[in-house]
Short mmCIF file of C-alpha atoms in Angstrom, two decimals:
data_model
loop_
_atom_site.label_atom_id
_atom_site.label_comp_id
_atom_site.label_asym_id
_atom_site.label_seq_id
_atom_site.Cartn_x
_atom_site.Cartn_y
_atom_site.Cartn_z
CA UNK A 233 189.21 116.04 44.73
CA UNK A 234 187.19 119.16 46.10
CA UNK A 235 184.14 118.82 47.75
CA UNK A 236 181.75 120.12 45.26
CA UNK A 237 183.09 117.16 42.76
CA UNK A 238 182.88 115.09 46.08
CA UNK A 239 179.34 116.11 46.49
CA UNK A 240 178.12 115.50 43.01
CA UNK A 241 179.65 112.13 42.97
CA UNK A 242 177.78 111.02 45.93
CA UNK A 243 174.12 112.75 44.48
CA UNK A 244 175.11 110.55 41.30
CA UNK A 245 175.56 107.49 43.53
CA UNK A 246 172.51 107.97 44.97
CA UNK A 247 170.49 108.73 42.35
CA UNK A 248 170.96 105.85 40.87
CA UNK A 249 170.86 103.40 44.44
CA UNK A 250 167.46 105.01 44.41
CA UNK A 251 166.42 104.54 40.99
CA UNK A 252 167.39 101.21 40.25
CA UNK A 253 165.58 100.23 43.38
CA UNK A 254 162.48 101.67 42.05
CA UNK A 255 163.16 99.62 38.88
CA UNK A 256 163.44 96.34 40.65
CA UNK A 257 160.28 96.78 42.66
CA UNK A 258 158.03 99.24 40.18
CA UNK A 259 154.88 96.77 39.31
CA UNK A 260 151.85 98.37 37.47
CA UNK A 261 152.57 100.29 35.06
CA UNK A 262 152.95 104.56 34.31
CA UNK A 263 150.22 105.69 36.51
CA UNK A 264 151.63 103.59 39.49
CA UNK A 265 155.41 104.38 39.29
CA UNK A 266 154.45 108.23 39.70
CA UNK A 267 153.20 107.02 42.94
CA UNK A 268 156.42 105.24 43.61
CA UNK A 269 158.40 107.88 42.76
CA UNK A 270 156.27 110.82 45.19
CA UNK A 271 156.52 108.49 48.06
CA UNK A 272 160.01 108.29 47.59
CA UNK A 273 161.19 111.34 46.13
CA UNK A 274 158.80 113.85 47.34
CA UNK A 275 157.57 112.13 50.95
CA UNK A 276 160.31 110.11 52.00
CA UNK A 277 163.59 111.93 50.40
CA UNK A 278 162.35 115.43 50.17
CA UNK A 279 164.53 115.92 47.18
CA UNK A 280 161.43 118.18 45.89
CA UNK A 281 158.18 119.59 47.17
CA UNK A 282 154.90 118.78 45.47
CA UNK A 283 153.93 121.67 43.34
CA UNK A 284 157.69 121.25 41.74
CA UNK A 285 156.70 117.33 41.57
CA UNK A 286 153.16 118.21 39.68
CA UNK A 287 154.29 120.72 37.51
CA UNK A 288 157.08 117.89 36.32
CA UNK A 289 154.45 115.77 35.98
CA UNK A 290 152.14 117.93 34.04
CA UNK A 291 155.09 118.49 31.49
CA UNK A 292 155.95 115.08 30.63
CA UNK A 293 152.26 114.06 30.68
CA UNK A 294 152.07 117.00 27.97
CA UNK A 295 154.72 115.26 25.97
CA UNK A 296 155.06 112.03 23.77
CA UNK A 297 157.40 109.33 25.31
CA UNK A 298 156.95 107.05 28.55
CA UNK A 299 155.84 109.69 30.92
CA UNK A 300 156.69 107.87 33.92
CA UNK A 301 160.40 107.35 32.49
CA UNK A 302 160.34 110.98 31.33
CA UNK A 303 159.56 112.46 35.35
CA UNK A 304 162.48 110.04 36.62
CA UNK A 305 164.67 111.94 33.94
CA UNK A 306 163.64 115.08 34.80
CA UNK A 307 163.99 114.09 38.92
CA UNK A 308 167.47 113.74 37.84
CA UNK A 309 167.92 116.50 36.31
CA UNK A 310 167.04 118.48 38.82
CA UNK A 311 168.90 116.90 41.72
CA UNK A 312 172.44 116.62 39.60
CA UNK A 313 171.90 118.36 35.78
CA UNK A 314 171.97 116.22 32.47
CA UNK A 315 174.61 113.46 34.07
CA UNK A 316 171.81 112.72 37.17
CA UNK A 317 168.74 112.62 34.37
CA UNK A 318 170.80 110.16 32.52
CA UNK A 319 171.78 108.25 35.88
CA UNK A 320 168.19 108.12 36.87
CA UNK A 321 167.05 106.81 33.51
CA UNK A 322 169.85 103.88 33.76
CA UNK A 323 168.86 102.97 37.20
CA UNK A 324 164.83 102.72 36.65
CA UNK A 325 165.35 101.12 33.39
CA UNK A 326 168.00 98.45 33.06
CA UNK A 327 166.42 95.83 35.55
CA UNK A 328 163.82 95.09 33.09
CA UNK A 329 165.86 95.91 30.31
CA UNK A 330 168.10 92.83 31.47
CA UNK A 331 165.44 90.69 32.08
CA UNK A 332 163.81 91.17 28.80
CA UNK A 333 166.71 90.99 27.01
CA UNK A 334 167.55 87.72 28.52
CA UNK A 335 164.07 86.12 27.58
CA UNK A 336 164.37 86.85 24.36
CA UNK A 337 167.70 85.15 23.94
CA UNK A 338 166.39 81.80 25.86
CA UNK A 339 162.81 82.36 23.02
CA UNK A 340 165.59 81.82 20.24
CA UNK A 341 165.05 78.42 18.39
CA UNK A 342 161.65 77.89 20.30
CA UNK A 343 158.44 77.49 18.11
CA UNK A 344 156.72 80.27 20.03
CA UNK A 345 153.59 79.88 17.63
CA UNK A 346 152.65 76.61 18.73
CA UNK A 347 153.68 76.68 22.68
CA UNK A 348 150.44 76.92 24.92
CA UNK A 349 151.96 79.29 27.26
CA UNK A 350 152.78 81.92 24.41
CA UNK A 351 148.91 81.63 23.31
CA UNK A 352 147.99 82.00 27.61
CA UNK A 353 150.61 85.41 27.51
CA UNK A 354 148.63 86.83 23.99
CA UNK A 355 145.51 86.53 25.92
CA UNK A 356 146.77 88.28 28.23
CA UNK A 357 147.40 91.14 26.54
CA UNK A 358 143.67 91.10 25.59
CA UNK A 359 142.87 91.85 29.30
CA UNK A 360 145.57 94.14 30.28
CA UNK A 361 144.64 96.25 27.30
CA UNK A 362 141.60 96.30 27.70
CA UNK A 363 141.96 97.10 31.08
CA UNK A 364 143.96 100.10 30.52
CA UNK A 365 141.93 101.32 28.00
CA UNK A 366 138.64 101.28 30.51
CA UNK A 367 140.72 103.23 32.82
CA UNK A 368 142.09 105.93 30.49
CA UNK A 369 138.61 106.54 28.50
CA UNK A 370 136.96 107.42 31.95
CA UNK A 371 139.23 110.65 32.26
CA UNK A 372 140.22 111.43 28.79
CA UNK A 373 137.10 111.29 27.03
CA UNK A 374 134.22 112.78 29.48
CA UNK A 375 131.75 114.50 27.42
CA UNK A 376 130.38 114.05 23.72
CA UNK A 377 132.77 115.85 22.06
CA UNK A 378 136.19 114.19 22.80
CA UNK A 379 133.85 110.39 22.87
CA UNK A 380 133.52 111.87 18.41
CA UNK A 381 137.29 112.49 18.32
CA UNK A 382 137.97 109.02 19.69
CA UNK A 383 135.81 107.38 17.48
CA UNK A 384 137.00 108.95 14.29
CA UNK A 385 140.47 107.88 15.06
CA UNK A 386 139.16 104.37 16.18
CA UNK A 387 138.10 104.57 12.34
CA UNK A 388 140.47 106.26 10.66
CA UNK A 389 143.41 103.35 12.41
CA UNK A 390 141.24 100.53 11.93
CA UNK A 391 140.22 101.29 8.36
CA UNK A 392 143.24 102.87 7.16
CA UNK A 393 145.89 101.04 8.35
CA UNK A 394 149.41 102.61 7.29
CA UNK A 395 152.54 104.32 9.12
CA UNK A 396 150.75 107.29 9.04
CA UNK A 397 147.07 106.59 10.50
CA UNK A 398 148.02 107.03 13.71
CA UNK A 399 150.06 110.08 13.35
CA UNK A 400 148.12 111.59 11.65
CA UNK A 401 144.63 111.44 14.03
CA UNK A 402 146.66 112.66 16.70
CA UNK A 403 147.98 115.59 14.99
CA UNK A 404 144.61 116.36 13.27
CA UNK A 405 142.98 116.20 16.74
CA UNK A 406 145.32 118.33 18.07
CA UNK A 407 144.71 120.87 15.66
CA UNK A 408 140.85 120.90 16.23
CA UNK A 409 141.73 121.25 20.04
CA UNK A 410 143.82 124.55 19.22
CA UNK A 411 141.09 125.92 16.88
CA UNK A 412 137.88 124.79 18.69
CA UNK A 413 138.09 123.94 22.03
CA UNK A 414 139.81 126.71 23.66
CA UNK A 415 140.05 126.14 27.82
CA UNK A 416 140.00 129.33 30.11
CA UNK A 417 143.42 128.96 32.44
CA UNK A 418 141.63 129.26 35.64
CA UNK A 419 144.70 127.91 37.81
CA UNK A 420 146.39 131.80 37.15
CA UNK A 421 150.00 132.08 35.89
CA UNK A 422 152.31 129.52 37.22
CA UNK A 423 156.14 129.69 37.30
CA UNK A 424 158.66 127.40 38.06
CA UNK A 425 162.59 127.01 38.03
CA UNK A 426 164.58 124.38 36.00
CA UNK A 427 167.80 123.88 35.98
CA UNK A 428 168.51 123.92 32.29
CA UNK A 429 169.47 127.00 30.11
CA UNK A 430 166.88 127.70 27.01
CA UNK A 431 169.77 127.37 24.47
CA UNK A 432 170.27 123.78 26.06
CA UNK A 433 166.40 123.37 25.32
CA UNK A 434 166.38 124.53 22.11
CA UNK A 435 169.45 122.65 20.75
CA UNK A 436 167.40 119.49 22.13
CA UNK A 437 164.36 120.04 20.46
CA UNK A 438 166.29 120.92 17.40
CA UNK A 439 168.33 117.38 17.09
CA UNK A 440 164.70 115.85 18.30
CA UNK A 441 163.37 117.18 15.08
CA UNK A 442 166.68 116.93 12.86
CA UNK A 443 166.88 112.99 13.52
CA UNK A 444 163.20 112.62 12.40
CA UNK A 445 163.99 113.64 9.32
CA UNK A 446 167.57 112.40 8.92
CA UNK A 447 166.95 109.03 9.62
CA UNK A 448 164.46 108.42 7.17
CA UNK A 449 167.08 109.99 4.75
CA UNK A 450 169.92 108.01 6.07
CA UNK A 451 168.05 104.62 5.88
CA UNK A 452 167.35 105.04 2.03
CA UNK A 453 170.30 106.32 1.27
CA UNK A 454 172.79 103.36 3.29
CA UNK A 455 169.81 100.61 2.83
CA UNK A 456 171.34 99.69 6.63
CA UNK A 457 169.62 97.25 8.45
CA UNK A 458 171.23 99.42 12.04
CA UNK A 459 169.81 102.83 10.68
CA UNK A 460 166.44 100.76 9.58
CA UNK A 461 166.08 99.51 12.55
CA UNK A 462 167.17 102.66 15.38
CA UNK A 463 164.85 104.67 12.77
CA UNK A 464 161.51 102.56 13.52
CA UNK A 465 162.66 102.61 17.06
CA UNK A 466 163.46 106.30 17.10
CA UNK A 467 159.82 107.25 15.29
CA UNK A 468 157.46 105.24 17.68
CA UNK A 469 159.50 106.71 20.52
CA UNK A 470 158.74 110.20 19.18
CA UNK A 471 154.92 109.66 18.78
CA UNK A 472 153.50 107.67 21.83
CA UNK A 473 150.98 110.12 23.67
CA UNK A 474 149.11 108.25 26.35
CA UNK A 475 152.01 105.74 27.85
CA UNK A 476 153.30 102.99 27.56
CA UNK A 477 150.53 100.85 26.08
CA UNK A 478 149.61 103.30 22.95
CA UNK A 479 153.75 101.71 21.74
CA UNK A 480 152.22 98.64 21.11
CA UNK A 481 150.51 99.59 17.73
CA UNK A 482 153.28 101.78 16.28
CA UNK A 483 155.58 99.15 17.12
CA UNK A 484 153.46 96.32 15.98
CA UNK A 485 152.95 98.02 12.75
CA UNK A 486 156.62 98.47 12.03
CA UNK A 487 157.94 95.48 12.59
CA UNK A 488 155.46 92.32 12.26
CA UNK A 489 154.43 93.43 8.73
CA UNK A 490 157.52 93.91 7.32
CA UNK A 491 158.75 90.35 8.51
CA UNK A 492 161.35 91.65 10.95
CA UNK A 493 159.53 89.36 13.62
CA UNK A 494 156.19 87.00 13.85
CA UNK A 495 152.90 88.14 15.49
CA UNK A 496 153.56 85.44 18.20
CA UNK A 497 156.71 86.16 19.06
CA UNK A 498 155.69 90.37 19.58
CA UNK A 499 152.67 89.56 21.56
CA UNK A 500 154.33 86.71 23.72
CA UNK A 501 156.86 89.56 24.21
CA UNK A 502 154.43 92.17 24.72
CA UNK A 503 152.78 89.97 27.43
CA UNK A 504 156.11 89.11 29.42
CA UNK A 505 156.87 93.02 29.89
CA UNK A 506 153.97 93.38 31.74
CA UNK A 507 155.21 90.88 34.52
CA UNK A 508 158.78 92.94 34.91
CA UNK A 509 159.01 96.20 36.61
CA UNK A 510 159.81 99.51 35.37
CA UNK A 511 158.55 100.96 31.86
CA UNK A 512 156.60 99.13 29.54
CA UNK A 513 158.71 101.18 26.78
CA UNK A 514 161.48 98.60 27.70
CA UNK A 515 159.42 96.13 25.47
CA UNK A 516 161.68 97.23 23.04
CA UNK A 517 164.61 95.67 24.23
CA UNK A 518 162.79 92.28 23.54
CA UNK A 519 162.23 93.32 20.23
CA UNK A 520 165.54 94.33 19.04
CA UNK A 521 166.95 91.16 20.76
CA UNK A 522 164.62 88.92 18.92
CA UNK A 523 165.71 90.83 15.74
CA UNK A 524 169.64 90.86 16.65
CA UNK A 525 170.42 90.00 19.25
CA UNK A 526 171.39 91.36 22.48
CA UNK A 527 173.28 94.06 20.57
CA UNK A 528 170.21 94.88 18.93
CA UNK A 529 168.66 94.91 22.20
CA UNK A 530 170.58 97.92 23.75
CA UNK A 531 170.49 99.72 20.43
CA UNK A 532 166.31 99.52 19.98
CA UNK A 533 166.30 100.44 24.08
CA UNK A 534 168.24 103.54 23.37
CA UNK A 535 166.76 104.25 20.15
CA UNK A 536 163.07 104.50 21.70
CA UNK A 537 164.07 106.38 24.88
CA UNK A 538 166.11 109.50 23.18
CA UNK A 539 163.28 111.36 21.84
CA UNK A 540 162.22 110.98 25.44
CA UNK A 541 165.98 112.83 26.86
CA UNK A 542 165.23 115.15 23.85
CA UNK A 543 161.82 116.39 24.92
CA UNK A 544 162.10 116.58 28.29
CA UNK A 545 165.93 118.85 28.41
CA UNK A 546 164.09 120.62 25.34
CA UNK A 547 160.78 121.26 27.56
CA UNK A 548 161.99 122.21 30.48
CA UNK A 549 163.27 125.54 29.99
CA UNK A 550 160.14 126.68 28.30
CA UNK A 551 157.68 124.48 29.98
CA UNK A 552 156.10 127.69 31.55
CA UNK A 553 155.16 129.39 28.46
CA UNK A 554 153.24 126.59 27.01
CA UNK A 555 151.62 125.50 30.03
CA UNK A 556 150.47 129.47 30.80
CA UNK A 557 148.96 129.37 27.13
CA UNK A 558 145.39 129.43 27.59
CA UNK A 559 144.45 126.92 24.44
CA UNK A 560 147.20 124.31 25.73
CA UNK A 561 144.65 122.82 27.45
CA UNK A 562 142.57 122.28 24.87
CA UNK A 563 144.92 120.69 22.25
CA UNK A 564 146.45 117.99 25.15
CA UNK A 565 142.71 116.76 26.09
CA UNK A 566 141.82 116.37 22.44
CA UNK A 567 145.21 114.96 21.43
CA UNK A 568 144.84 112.02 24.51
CA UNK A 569 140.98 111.44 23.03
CA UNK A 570 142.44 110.51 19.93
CA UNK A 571 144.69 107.95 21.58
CA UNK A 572 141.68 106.11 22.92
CA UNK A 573 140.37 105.33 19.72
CA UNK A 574 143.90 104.00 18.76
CA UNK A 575 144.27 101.77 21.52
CA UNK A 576 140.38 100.56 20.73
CA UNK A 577 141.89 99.81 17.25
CA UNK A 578 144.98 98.14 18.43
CA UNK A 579 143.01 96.00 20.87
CA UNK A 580 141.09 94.78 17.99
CA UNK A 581 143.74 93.97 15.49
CA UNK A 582 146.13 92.70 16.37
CA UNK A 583 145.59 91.50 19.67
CA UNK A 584 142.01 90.56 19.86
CA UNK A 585 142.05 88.85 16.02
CA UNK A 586 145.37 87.14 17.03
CA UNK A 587 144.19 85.61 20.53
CA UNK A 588 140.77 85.11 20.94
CA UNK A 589 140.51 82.18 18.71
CA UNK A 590 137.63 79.95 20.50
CA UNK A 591 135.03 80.21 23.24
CA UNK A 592 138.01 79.25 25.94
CA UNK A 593 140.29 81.44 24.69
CA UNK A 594 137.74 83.96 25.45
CA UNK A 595 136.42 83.02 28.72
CA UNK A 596 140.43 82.70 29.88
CA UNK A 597 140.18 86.44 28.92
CA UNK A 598 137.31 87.21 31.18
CA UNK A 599 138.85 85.57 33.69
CA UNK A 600 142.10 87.70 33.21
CA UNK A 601 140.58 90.92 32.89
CA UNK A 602 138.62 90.16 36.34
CA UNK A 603 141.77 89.55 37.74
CA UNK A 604 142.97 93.26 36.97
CA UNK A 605 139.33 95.08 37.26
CA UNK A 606 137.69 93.47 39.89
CA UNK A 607 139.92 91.71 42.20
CA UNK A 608 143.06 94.20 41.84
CA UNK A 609 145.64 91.70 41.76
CA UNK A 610 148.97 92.77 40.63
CA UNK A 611 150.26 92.68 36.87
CA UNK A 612 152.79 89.66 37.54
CA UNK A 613 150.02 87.60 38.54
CA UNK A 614 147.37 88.12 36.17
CA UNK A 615 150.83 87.26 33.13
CA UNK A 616 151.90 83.68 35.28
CA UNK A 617 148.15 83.05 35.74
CA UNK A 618 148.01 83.53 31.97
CA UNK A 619 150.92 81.30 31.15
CA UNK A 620 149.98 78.65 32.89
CA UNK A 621 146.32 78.26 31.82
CA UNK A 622 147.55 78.56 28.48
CA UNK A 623 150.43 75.43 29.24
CA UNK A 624 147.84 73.34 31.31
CA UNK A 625 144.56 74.45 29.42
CA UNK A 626 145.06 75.24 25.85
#
């Protein structure tokens, strides 16, 4: 064995020593595992210097998918190629992956709709949501104009509810971001170096595109329940601007009104994730477990994360063009307004509707959302405070 296969071996072995530690101790969601990950790889390991680290960052903030997931890819990448972005991605994600996985088998044959912790774990999701969606608004909808965008798609998703809604207000505010709100690039021209060829990129962002329109195809033509299923996954994977939380309503839309799974078991689901590390896109490993079993576990977890590899090996290469453009800008800030108003939406139905049922369902709520807001406590214990009250109290 020569040493350059020697060497690569070892970079691959510690990528993913590295990552998987990250996913074991990761608490808090997107925002907070980009800190993780410059203290480690940018402070600690020096495997990059910050402006490499922020224009990474910039890119998969610029893209749909689980940003936080998409930056450990692209770390990967550009320690050890394609083979470290895909060892990184195993390593941060398969803790919780396991974990949630695991849950779901042990929920099997439980009446989750009547169990008083499942009802304290829905509430929960109330106050993290909520709580994320304070946070976000402050930065991504500052002045009049993106508070109108966020709004209208607050109305469009609440009113007209279909697979399309929210689609569709994100692509329709992107489009008035490209006409109407051009930004000036006053940062200058940028350049940076990635290790993957543009052919590489394009082929990417060509099979990204392809399987959006194949599987569709496939499913009605084969009337599988696999395709079905790595379809829905595939399509909420592919539309998610804004993180982890802005999954909940795509997913919740395809799967509890089409009877694949109950509103109580995706919301006591939904609330568990948020007391495991890692990404919150590894939800959907509960989900496909719940809907068959562990098998259908890995295939929803790799179903949701491949528009993710897609992107980010198809972005790279070309990531200085677009960023350069001087209406970019522009077309991301209106694009992440929009998501406000669907996670407004979302919060309403179906988590509020579903959870806040009485007065002390609410004021458990208040007392959650405190928890998070005021007194910073972490995730983990806001969801077992949850579960608890809702054992002991309702």
């Amino acid at each position: 064995m020569n040493s350059t296969k020697q060497n690569r071996i070892r970079s691959l072995i510690e990528i993913f020593l590295v990552s998987t530690r990250l996913g074991l101790t990761s608490f808090g969601g997107p925002t907070a595992h980009l800190g993780y990950f410059h203290e480690e790889y940018v402070r600690r390991r020096k495997w990059m210097d910050e402006k490499s680290y922020a224009d990474l960052v910039a890119l998969c903030q610029f893209l749909p998918g689980p940003s936080s997931s998409q930056v450990g890819i692209g770390i990967g990448i550009m320690r050890a190629g394609i083979v470290g972005g895909i060892t990184s991605f195993i390593g941060f994600t398969f803790p919780s992956v396991v974990v949630l996985i695991a849950f779901a088998l042990l929920m099997t044959g439980f009446d989750v709709g009547n169990a008083g912790w499942i009802h304290g774990l829905k509430i929960v999701a109330v106050a993290i949501v909520a709580h994320a969606i304070i946070g976000m608004a402050k930065s991504l909808t500052p002045d009049l104009k993106r508070k109108a965008i966020a709004i209208v798609a607050l109305l469009v998703t609440l009113l007209w509810q279909t697979a399309f809604s929210q689609v569709g207000v994100i692509l329709i505010a992107a489009f008035i971001g490209f006409l109407l709100l051009e930004q000036e690039n006053k940062g200058g021209v940028v350049h940076s170096r990635f290790p993957v060829s543009k052919q590489v990129g394009a082929i990417c962002l060509v099979v990204f595109v392809g399987l959006l329109v194949v599987l569709p195809l496939l499913k009605e033509m084969t009337g599988s329940y696999w395709v079905a299923m790595f379809d829905s996954f595939y399509r909420s994977g592919s539309f998610v601007f804004g993180g982890g939380h802005v999954v909940l309503p795509l997913l919740e839309k395809e799967f509890v009104p089409t009877g694949w799974m109950s509103e109580e078991a995706f919301l006591a689901g939904y609330g568990v994730t948020q007391a495991v590390p890692g990404p919150l896109f590894t939800f959907a490993a509960y989900l496909g477990t719940v809907m068959n079993g562990w098998q259908g576990g890995v295939v929803a977890t790799v179903a949701i994360f491949l528009p993710a590899f897609l992107l980010v090996i198809g972005a790279l290469p070309f990531w200085d063009q677009l960023r350069n453009h001087p209406k970019i800008t522009g077309v991301i800030m209106d694009m992440n307004a929009a998501v406000i108003g669907i996670l407004i939406a979302a919060l309403y139905s179906p988590i509020w509707t579903s959870s806040i049922l009485e007065v002390k369902d609410f004021a458990l709520a208040v007392v959650l959302f405190s928890m998070l807001a005021y007194w910073k406590m972490p995730p983990w214990i806001v969801v077992v405070t949850g579960a608890v009250a809702g054992l002991v109290l309702l």
